Coordinates of C-alpha atoms and ligand atoms in Angstrom, one line a residue:
M9 CA -34.6 -55.3 14.6
I10 CA -35.3 -55.0 17.7
Q11 CA -37.8 -56.9 20.6
S12 CA -40.4 -55.3 22.6
A13 CA -40.0 -54.5 26.4
F14 CA -42.1 -53.8 29.4
R15 CA -41.9 -50.2 30.6
V16 CA -38.9 -49.7 32.8
L17 CA -41.5 -46.7 35.8
Y18 CA -39.7 -44.2 37.9
F19 CA -41.3 -41.9 39.6
G20 CA -44.2 -41.4 37.2
Y21 CA -41.7 -41.5 34.4
A22 CA -41.9 -44.6 31.9
M23 CA -38.7 -45.1 29.6
N24 CA -39.5 -47.6 27.1
T25 CA -37.4 -47.0 23.7
L26 CA -35.2 -44.3 23.6
L27 CA -33.3 -42.6 20.4
I28 CA -29.7 -42.1 21.4
T29 CA -27.5 -39.7 19.1
G30 CA -24.3 -40.1 18.5
G31 CA -24.3 -44.0 20.1
A32 CA -21.4 -44.6 17.7
G33 CA -19.2 -42.0 19.2
F34 CA -17.0 -42.4 22.4
I35 CA -18.7 -41.2 25.0
G36 CA -22.7 -42.4 24.1
S37 CA -21.0 -45.7 22.3
N38 CA -19.7 -46.0 26.7
F39 CA -23.7 -44.7 27.3
V40 CA -25.5 -47.2 24.5
R41 CA -23.3 -50.6 26.3
Y42 CA -23.6 -49.4 30.2
L43 CA -28.0 -48.9 29.7
L44 CA -27.8 -51.9 27.9
S45 CA -26.6 -53.5 30.7
V46 CA -28.0 -51.7 33.9
E47 CA -31.9 -51.5 32.2
P48 CA -32.9 -55.0 30.6
G49 CA -36.8 -53.4 29.3
V50 CA -35.2 -50.8 27.7
R51 CA -34.6 -50.5 23.7
I52 CA -31.9 -48.5 22.1
V53 CA -32.4 -47.5 18.9
N54 CA -28.8 -45.5 18.0
L55 CA -29.1 -42.1 15.0
D56 CA -25.3 -41.8 13.9
A57 CA -24.0 -40.2 10.6
L58 CA -20.1 -42.0 11.7
T59 CA -18.6 -39.3 10.9
Y60 CA -14.3 -39.6 10.9
A61 CA -15.5 -39.4 14.8
G62 CA -18.0 -42.7 14.9
N63 CA -16.6 -45.8 15.1
L64 CA -19.0 -49.6 14.1
A65 CA -15.9 -51.2 15.7
N66 CA -16.6 -48.6 18.9
L67 CA -20.7 -51.1 19.3
T68 CA -18.8 -54.4 19.5
D69 CA -19.9 -57.1 22.2
L70 CA -22.8 -54.8 24.2
P71 CA -24.5 -57.3 26.3
A72 CA -28.2 -57.2 24.2
P73 CA -27.6 -56.6 20.8
D74 CA -31.2 -57.9 20.4
R75 CA -32.7 -54.4 22.2
H76 CA -30.3 -52.2 19.7
V77 CA -30.7 -50.9 16.3
F78 CA -28.6 -48.5 14.9
I79 CA -29.1 -46.3 11.8
R80 CA -27.2 -43.8 9.9
G81 CA -28.1 -40.9 9.6
N82 CA -27.8 -37.5 10.3
V83 CA -29.5 -35.5 12.9
C84 CA -30.0 -32.8 9.9
D85 CA -32.4 -34.9 8.7
D86 CA -35.7 -33.9 9.4
S87 CA -37.6 -36.5 7.7
L88 CA -35.1 -39.3 8.8
V89 CA -35.9 -37.8 12.4
R90 CA -40.2 -38.0 12.3
R91 CA -40.0 -40.5 10.7
L92 CA -37.9 -42.6 13.7
L93 CA -39.9 -40.6 16.0
R94 CA -43.3 -43.2 14.7
E95 CA -41.6 -46.3 13.6
Y96 CA -39.8 -46.9 17.3
D97 CA -42.6 -45.3 19.3
I98 CA -39.5 -42.8 20.7
D99 CA -40.6 -41.7 24.1
T100 CA -37.0 -40.9 25.3
I101 CA -33.5 -38.9 23.9
V102 CA -30.5 -39.2 24.8
H103 CA -28.5 -36.6 22.7
F104 CA -25.1 -36.9 22.0
A105 CA -24.1 -36.4 18.3
A106 CA -21.9 -32.9 18.0
E107 CA -18.7 -32.4 16.5
T108 CA -16.5 -32.0 19.5
H109 CA -13.2 -31.6 18.5
V110 CA -11.9 -27.6 20.1
D111 CA -9.1 -27.2 18.4
R112 CA -11.3 -28.4 14.9
S113 CA -13.4 -25.6 15.5
I114 CA -10.7 -23.3 15.1
Y115 CA -10.2 -24.2 12.0
G116 CA -13.8 -25.0 10.8
P117 CA -17.0 -24.4 12.6
S118 CA -19.3 -24.3 9.6
Q119 CA -19.6 -28.2 10.8
F120 CA -20.1 -27.0 14.5
I121 CA -22.6 -24.4 14.0
Q122 CA -24.5 -27.1 11.3
T123 CA -24.4 -30.5 14.1
N124 CA -24.8 -28.4 17.4
I125 CA -27.3 -25.9 16.9
V126 CA -28.8 -27.4 13.4
G127 CA -28.9 -30.4 14.8
T128 CA -30.3 -29.3 18.3
F129 CA -33.7 -27.5 16.5
T130 CA -33.7 -29.8 14.0
L131 CA -34.6 -32.7 16.9
L132 CA -36.1 -30.6 18.9
E133 CA -38.4 -29.2 16.6
A134 CA -39.5 -33.2 15.8
V135 CA -40.4 -34.0 18.8
K136 CA -42.2 -31.5 19.7
Q137 CA -44.7 -32.1 17.0
F138 CA -44.3 -35.9 18.2
W139 CA -44.8 -35.0 21.6
V140 CA -46.6 -31.8 22.2
D141 CA -48.6 -30.9 19.1
E142 CA -49.9 -33.9 18.7
K143 CA -49.3 -35.5 21.8
A144 CA -48.2 -38.7 21.4
F145 CA -47.1 -40.1 24.5
S146 CA -48.4 -38.2 28.1
L147 CA -45.4 -35.5 28.7
A148 CA -45.3 -37.0 32.2
D149 CA -44.1 -40.5 30.1
V150 CA -41.2 -38.2 28.2
R151 CA -37.7 -37.4 28.2
F152 CA -35.8 -35.4 26.5
H153 CA -32.3 -35.2 27.4
H154 CA -29.1 -33.3 26.5
I155 CA -25.9 -33.7 26.9
S156 CA -23.6 -30.4 27.3
T157 CA -19.9 -29.0 28.0
D158 CA -18.4 -27.8 31.2
E159 CA -16.8 -24.7 28.2
V160 CA -20.3 -23.5 28.3
Y161 CA -18.9 -21.6 31.3
G162 CA -16.2 -20.1 29.7
S163 CA -12.3 -19.6 31.5
L164 CA -11.7 -20.0 35.3
G165 CA -9.0 -17.7 37.0
P166 CA -6.6 -19.4 39.5
E167 CA -8.8 -18.3 42.9
D168 CA -13.0 -18.3 41.4
P169 CA -15.3 -21.1 42.5
P170 CA -15.9 -24.3 40.3
F171 CA -18.5 -23.9 37.9
S172 CA -21.9 -24.4 39.0
E173 CA -25.3 -25.1 38.3
T174 CA -25.8 -21.3 38.1
T175 CA -22.6 -20.0 36.7
P176 CA -22.8 -17.6 34.2
Y177 CA -22.6 -18.8 30.3
A178 CA -20.0 -17.3 28.3
P179 CA -18.5 -20.0 25.7
N180 CA -15.5 -19.2 24.5
S181 CA -14.3 -21.4 21.3
P182 CA -16.3 -22.3 18.2
Y183 CA -16.9 -25.8 19.4
A184 CA -18.4 -24.3 23.3
A185 CA -19.8 -21.7 21.7
S186 CA -22.4 -24.1 19.8
K187 CA -22.5 -25.9 22.9
A188 CA -24.0 -22.7 23.9
S189 CA -26.6 -22.2 21.7
S190 CA -27.9 -25.7 21.5
D191 CA -28.5 -25.5 25.8
H192 CA -30.5 -22.3 25.0
L193 CA -32.8 -23.7 22.5
V194 CA -33.0 -26.8 24.8
R195 CA -33.7 -24.7 27.5
A196 CA -36.0 -23.0 25.3
Y197 CA -38.2 -25.6 24.3
G198 CA -38.8 -26.7 27.9
H199 CA -40.1 -23.2 29.3
T200 CA -41.9 -21.9 26.3
Y201 CA -43.5 -25.3 24.6
G202 CA -43.2 -27.3 28.1
L203 CA -41.5 -30.8 26.5
P204 CA -39.8 -32.3 29.6
V205 CA -36.0 -31.6 28.8
S206 CA -33.1 -32.2 30.9
I207 CA -29.1 -31.3 30.3
S208 CA -26.4 -32.1 32.2
N209 CA -22.7 -30.4 31.7
C210 CA -19.8 -32.8 32.1
S211 CA -16.0 -31.9 32.2
N212 CA -13.6 -33.3 30.1
N213 CA -14.4 -37.5 29.9
Y214 CA -11.6 -40.1 29.3
G215 CA -11.6 -44.3 29.6
P216 CA -12.1 -46.5 25.8
H217 CA -13.3 -45.9 23.2
Q218 CA -12.2 -42.2 23.0
Y219 CA -10.8 -41.4 19.6
P220 CA -7.1 -40.4 19.6
E221 CA -7.1 -36.5 18.9
K222 CA -8.2 -35.8 22.3
L223 CA -5.4 -35.5 24.8
I224 CA -5.1 -38.7 27.1
P225 CA -5.5 -41.3 23.8
L226 CA -3.4 -39.0 21.8
V227 CA -0.4 -40.1 24.6
I228 CA -1.2 -43.8 25.3
L229 CA -0.7 -44.2 21.5
N230 CA 2.1 -41.5 20.4
A231 CA 4.3 -42.7 23.9
L232 CA 3.7 -46.4 22.7
G233 CA 4.8 -45.4 19.2
G234 CA 8.1 -43.5 20.9
Q235 CA 6.5 -40.5 19.1
L236 CA 6.6 -37.4 20.2
L237 CA 3.4 -35.5 23.6
P238 CA 2.9 -32.4 22.0
I239 CA 2.1 -29.9 25.1
Y240 CA 0.6 -26.8 24.5
G241 CA 1.9 -23.9 25.9
D242 CA 2.9 -24.5 29.9
G243 CA 1.3 -27.0 30.0
K244 CA -0.6 -25.9 33.0
Q245 CA -4.2 -25.5 32.0
I246 CA -6.2 -27.3 34.2
R247 CA -9.5 -29.8 33.2
D248 CA -11.4 -31.7 35.4
W249 CA -11.4 -35.6 34.2
L250 CA -13.7 -37.5 34.9
F251 CA -14.3 -41.3 33.6
V252 CA -16.5 -41.8 30.9
E253 CA -18.5 -45.0 33.1
D254 CA -19.0 -42.7 35.6
H255 CA -20.4 -39.9 33.5
C256 CA -22.9 -42.8 31.7
E257 CA -24.0 -43.5 34.8
A258 CA -24.9 -40.2 36.2
I259 CA -27.2 -39.9 33.1
W260 CA -28.2 -42.6 33.8
K261 CA -29.5 -41.5 37.6
V262 CA -30.4 -38.0 35.6
L263 CA -32.9 -40.1 33.7
A264 CA -34.0 -42.6 36.2
A265 CA -34.5 -39.4 39.2
G266 CA -33.8 -35.6 37.6
I267 CA -36.6 -33.1 37.5
P268 CA -37.9 -31.9 34.3
G269 CA -36.4 -28.2 33.2
E270 CA -33.5 -29.0 35.6
T271 CA -30.1 -28.9 34.4
Y272 CA -26.7 -31.4 36.5
N273 CA -23.3 -30.7 36.3
I274 CA -21.3 -34.0 36.3
G275 CA -17.1 -33.9 36.8
G276 CA -14.7 -35.1 38.1
S277 CA -13.3 -34.1 41.1
T278 CA -10.1 -34.4 39.8
Q279 CA -7.8 -31.2 38.6
P280 CA -4.4 -31.7 37.5
S281 CA -2.4 -29.9 35.1
N282 CA -1.8 -31.3 31.9
I283 CA 1.9 -31.8 31.9
E284 CA 0.6 -33.8 34.9
I285 CA -2.3 -36.5 33.2
V286 CA 0.3 -37.0 30.6
E287 CA 3.4 -37.2 33.3
I288 CA 1.3 -40.0 35.2
V289 CA 0.3 -41.7 31.8
C290 CA 3.8 -41.8 31.1
S291 CA 4.4 -43.1 34.6
I292 CA 1.9 -46.1 33.8
L293 CA 4.0 -46.7 30.8
D294 CA 7.3 -47.0 32.3
E295 CA 5.7 -49.5 34.9
R296 CA 3.9 -51.7 31.7
F297 CA 7.0 -51.8 29.9
P298 CA 9.8 -51.2 31.9
D299 CA 12.4 -52.9 29.3
S300 CA 11.3 -49.7 26.6
A301 CA 14.0 -48.4 24.3
Y302 CA 11.5 -45.3 25.7
V303 CA 11.4 -45.5 29.6
P304 CA 11.3 -42.6 30.8
H305 CA 8.3 -42.3 28.4
K306 CA 8.1 -38.5 29.8
S307 CA 11.2 -37.8 27.8
L308 CA 9.0 -37.5 24.6
I309 CA 6.8 -34.5 26.2
R310 CA 7.7 -31.6 24.5
S311 CA 6.2 -28.1 24.2
V312 CA 4.5 -27.2 20.6
V313 CA 2.4 -24.0 19.5
D314 CA -0.4 -22.7 22.1
R315 CA -4.5 -22.9 21.3
P316 CA -5.5 -19.8 20.2
G317 CA -8.0 -18.6 23.1
H318 CA -7.1 -21.8 24.6
D319 CA -9.0 -21.8 28.3
R320 CA -6.9 -21.9 31.6
R321 CA -8.8 -23.7 33.9
Y322 CA -12.0 -25.6 34.0
A323 CA -13.2 -26.8 37.3
I324 CA -17.3 -28.7 38.3
D325 CA -18.9 -27.9 41.1
H326 CA -20.8 -31.7 41.3
T327 CA -22.9 -30.8 44.7
K328 CA -26.2 -30.7 43.4
I329 CA -25.9 -33.4 41.5
S330 CA -24.6 -35.3 44.5
R331 CA -27.4 -34.6 46.5
E332 CA -30.2 -34.8 44.8
L333 CA -29.5 -37.7 42.7
G334 CA -26.9 -39.7 44.9
W335 CA -24.2 -39.7 42.3
R336 CA -20.8 -39.1 42.9
P337 CA -17.5 -40.1 41.0
R338 CA -16.4 -43.5 41.2
E339 CA -13.0 -42.8 40.0
S340 CA -9.7 -42.1 41.2
L341 CA -7.7 -40.2 38.6
D342 CA -5.1 -43.1 39.2
S343 CA -7.7 -45.9 39.0
G344 CA -9.3 -43.8 35.8
L345 CA -6.4 -44.0 34.4
Q346 CA -4.8 -47.2 34.8
K347 CA -7.9 -49.1 33.2
T348 CA -8.0 -46.7 30.1
V349 CA -3.9 -47.1 30.0
D350 CA -4.2 -50.7 30.2
W351 CA -8.2 -50.5 27.6
Y352 CA -5.8 -49.2 25.3
L353 CA -3.0 -51.8 25.6
A354 CA -5.6 -54.9 25.5
N355 CA -7.5 -53.7 22.8
T356 CA -4.9 -53.8 19.7
E357 CA -8.1 -54.3 16.5
W358 CA -9.5 -51.4 17.9
V359 CA -6.7 -49.1 17.8
A360 CA -5.2 -51.0 14.4
T361 CA -8.1 -50.0 13.2
I362 CA -8.9 -46.5 14.4
L363 CA -4.5 -46.2 13.1
D364 CA -5.5 -46.7 9.8
D365 CA -8.2 -44.6 8.8
P366 CA -6.1 -41.9 6.4
S367 CA -8.8 -39.4 8.0
L368 CA -6.5 -39.6 11.8
E369 CA -3.1 -39.1 9.6
A370 CA -4.5 -35.9 7.6
W371 CA -5.9 -34.4 10.8
I372 CA -1.9 -35.0 12.8
D373 CA -0.3 -33.4 9.6
K374 CA -2.1 -30.8 9.2
H375 CA -2.8 -29.5 13.4
Y376 CA 0.5 -30.7 14.8
S377 CA 3.6 -29.7 11.6
R378 CA 2.5 -26.7 10.9
D379 CA 4.7 -23.9 12.5
R380 CA 5.6 -26.4 15.6
D381 CA 8.2 -28.4 17.1
I382 CA 7.0 -32.4 16.2
Q383 CA 6.2 -34.1 13.2
Ligands
NAD26 P1 -17.1 -37.8 20.1 O1 -16.4 -37.2 18.7 O2 -16.4 -39.0 20.4 O3 -18.5 -38.6 19.4 C1 -19.4 -37.7 18.6 C2 -20.3 -38.8 17.5 O4 -21.4 -37.9 17.2 C3 -19.8 -39.5 16.7 O5 -20.0 -40.8 16.6 C4 -20.5 -38.9 15.5 O6 -20.0 -39.9 14.1 C5 -22.0 -38.5 15.3 N1 -21.9 -37.4 14.9 C6 -21.1 -36.1 14.4 N2 -22.7 -35.7 13.7 C7 -23.5 -36.0 13.9 C8 -25.0 -35.9 13.3 N3 -24.2 -34.3 12.4 N4 -25.5 -36.8 13.0 C9 -25.4 -38.2 13.8 N5 -24.0 -37.4 14.7 C10 -23.3 -37.2 14.3 O7 -17.7 -37.3 20.7 P2 -17.9 -37.3 22.8 O8 -16.8 -37.3 23.8 O9 -18.6 -39.1 22.5 O10 -18.8 -36.5 22.8 C11 -20.6 -36.8 22.9 C12 -20.8 -35.7 23.6 O11 -20.7 -35.4 25.0 C13 -21.2 -34.1 22.8 O12 -22.7 -33.3 22.9 C14 -19.4 -33.3 23.4 O13 -20.8 -32.4 23.2 C15 -20.3 -33.6 24.5 N6 -19.1 -33.6 26.2 C16 -18.4 -34.3 25.9 C17 -16.9 -34.1 26.8 C18 -15.8 -34.9 26.6 O14 -15.3 -34.8 27.1 N7 -15.1 -36.0 25.2 C19 -17.0 -33.6 27.0 C20 -18.2 -32.5 27.5 C21 -19.1 -33.1 27.1
TYD27 P1 -8.9 -32.5 24.8 O1 -8.8 -33.7 24.9 O2 -8.6 -31.4 23.2 O3 -9.9 -32.0 25.4 P2 -10.8 -29.9 25.2 O4 -10.1 -29.1 24.7 O5 -12.2 -30.1 25.0 O6 -10.4 -29.9 26.4 O7 -7.6 -31.4 25.8 C1 -7.4 -31.4 26.9 C2 -6.0 -30.2 27.0 O8 -4.9 -30.9 26.8 C3 -6.6 -28.8 26.5 O9 -6.0 -28.1 27.6 C4 -5.9 -28.9 25.1 C5 -4.9 -29.2 25.6 N1 -4.0 -30.5 24.5 C6 -2.5 -30.7 24.5 O10 -1.8 -29.9 25.3 N2 -1.7 -31.4 23.4 C7 -2.5 -31.6 22.5 O11 -2.3 -32.0 21.5 C8 -4.1 -31.6 23.1 C9 -4.9 -32.7 22.4 C10 -4.8 -30.9 23.9

């Protein structure tokens, strides 16, 4: 059971007990750890369905486990969500829970529609009833913060300016379209019902605890095992890479000092091509294991069939959050990647747990063996 705590006051907004959804996933679990360490007063209720991407191994070694309670459950479960709001007197929601992998959304969009759109709608309805209709709190003392992605803005041409908060939405994948829909719902609940909402749209995260279906952990673990490193198409697609702890600090600043109704873009100010980032990871592994039979690790790189509808370039303009909330990324690409590689090398038990899960093997078999030149 979590213990009661004193209130944390920010410019009139009192953050006491948070419902964090998706807090057993990559970014959510990093955020739970971060918030428990920077905020000695808050309590966290962590609601996560533990899909293939969620893992309780992400929540070991929390700095203050007595202020965290884990509930296994689905954000689409209306009665559970309503019960948790009342039982724990939730005044703050940070909504991470989602289906997040673009490639999976291309094979099977339905779960993305369910979790990302219906799940967000379910939370908004429950919170509206509790905070607005029943007036459980003053609206000055509550916040619904929605975690979104830069992918809602679509793809940039080589000369286009980076995405800002006013860039029109143009999502290209089923994943991005489902996130865009959820952003619109959140904004509409703020506009129509006066719910104090905020949204952050961030770029590609990397760092500890990321499930190895995503590019960077996939490359680290494949290279360590001497397996091929799949690059879609020509590998010249560009992403804006953000170290996950920098993202956590940005979310915390939005909660603490962001203005309800506003959107904040969060990016890492570093935009290598996919092939460049894979080569950097390979060179870090060459340094760590100079005697490995796989040196140079970049010899494992192979071009494979491209992703359908693959967005060419993302870049984030984070001027607004820097100017208004004083946030900027602390990690360079090099320092962030060194920390990430070292985390995967040090956490062999976590890696073994994930690699032993048959669902990862099933995904690799399905996705990389069909019409591709790697097995
Ligand atoms: P993740 O896939 O690692 O984790 C998602 C978590 O949500 C898992 O723990 C999973 O069990 C949980 N979940 C899924 N469906 C659920 C449901 N119906 N009910 C309750 N829990 C459920 O994702 P992540 O990379 O940590 O992303 C978190 C959020 O950040 C998502 O909203 C995502 O769209 C957004 N985002 C991620 C990135 C990135 O690079 N990873 C970039 C931009 C935005
Ligand atoms: P990913 O980590 O899946 O994130 P997102 O699709 O949300 O940007 O992919 C990052 C980039 O790496 C993207 O351009 C697709 C590419 N990629 C590969 O080239 N090979 C792979 O095996 C994977 C998983 C991704």
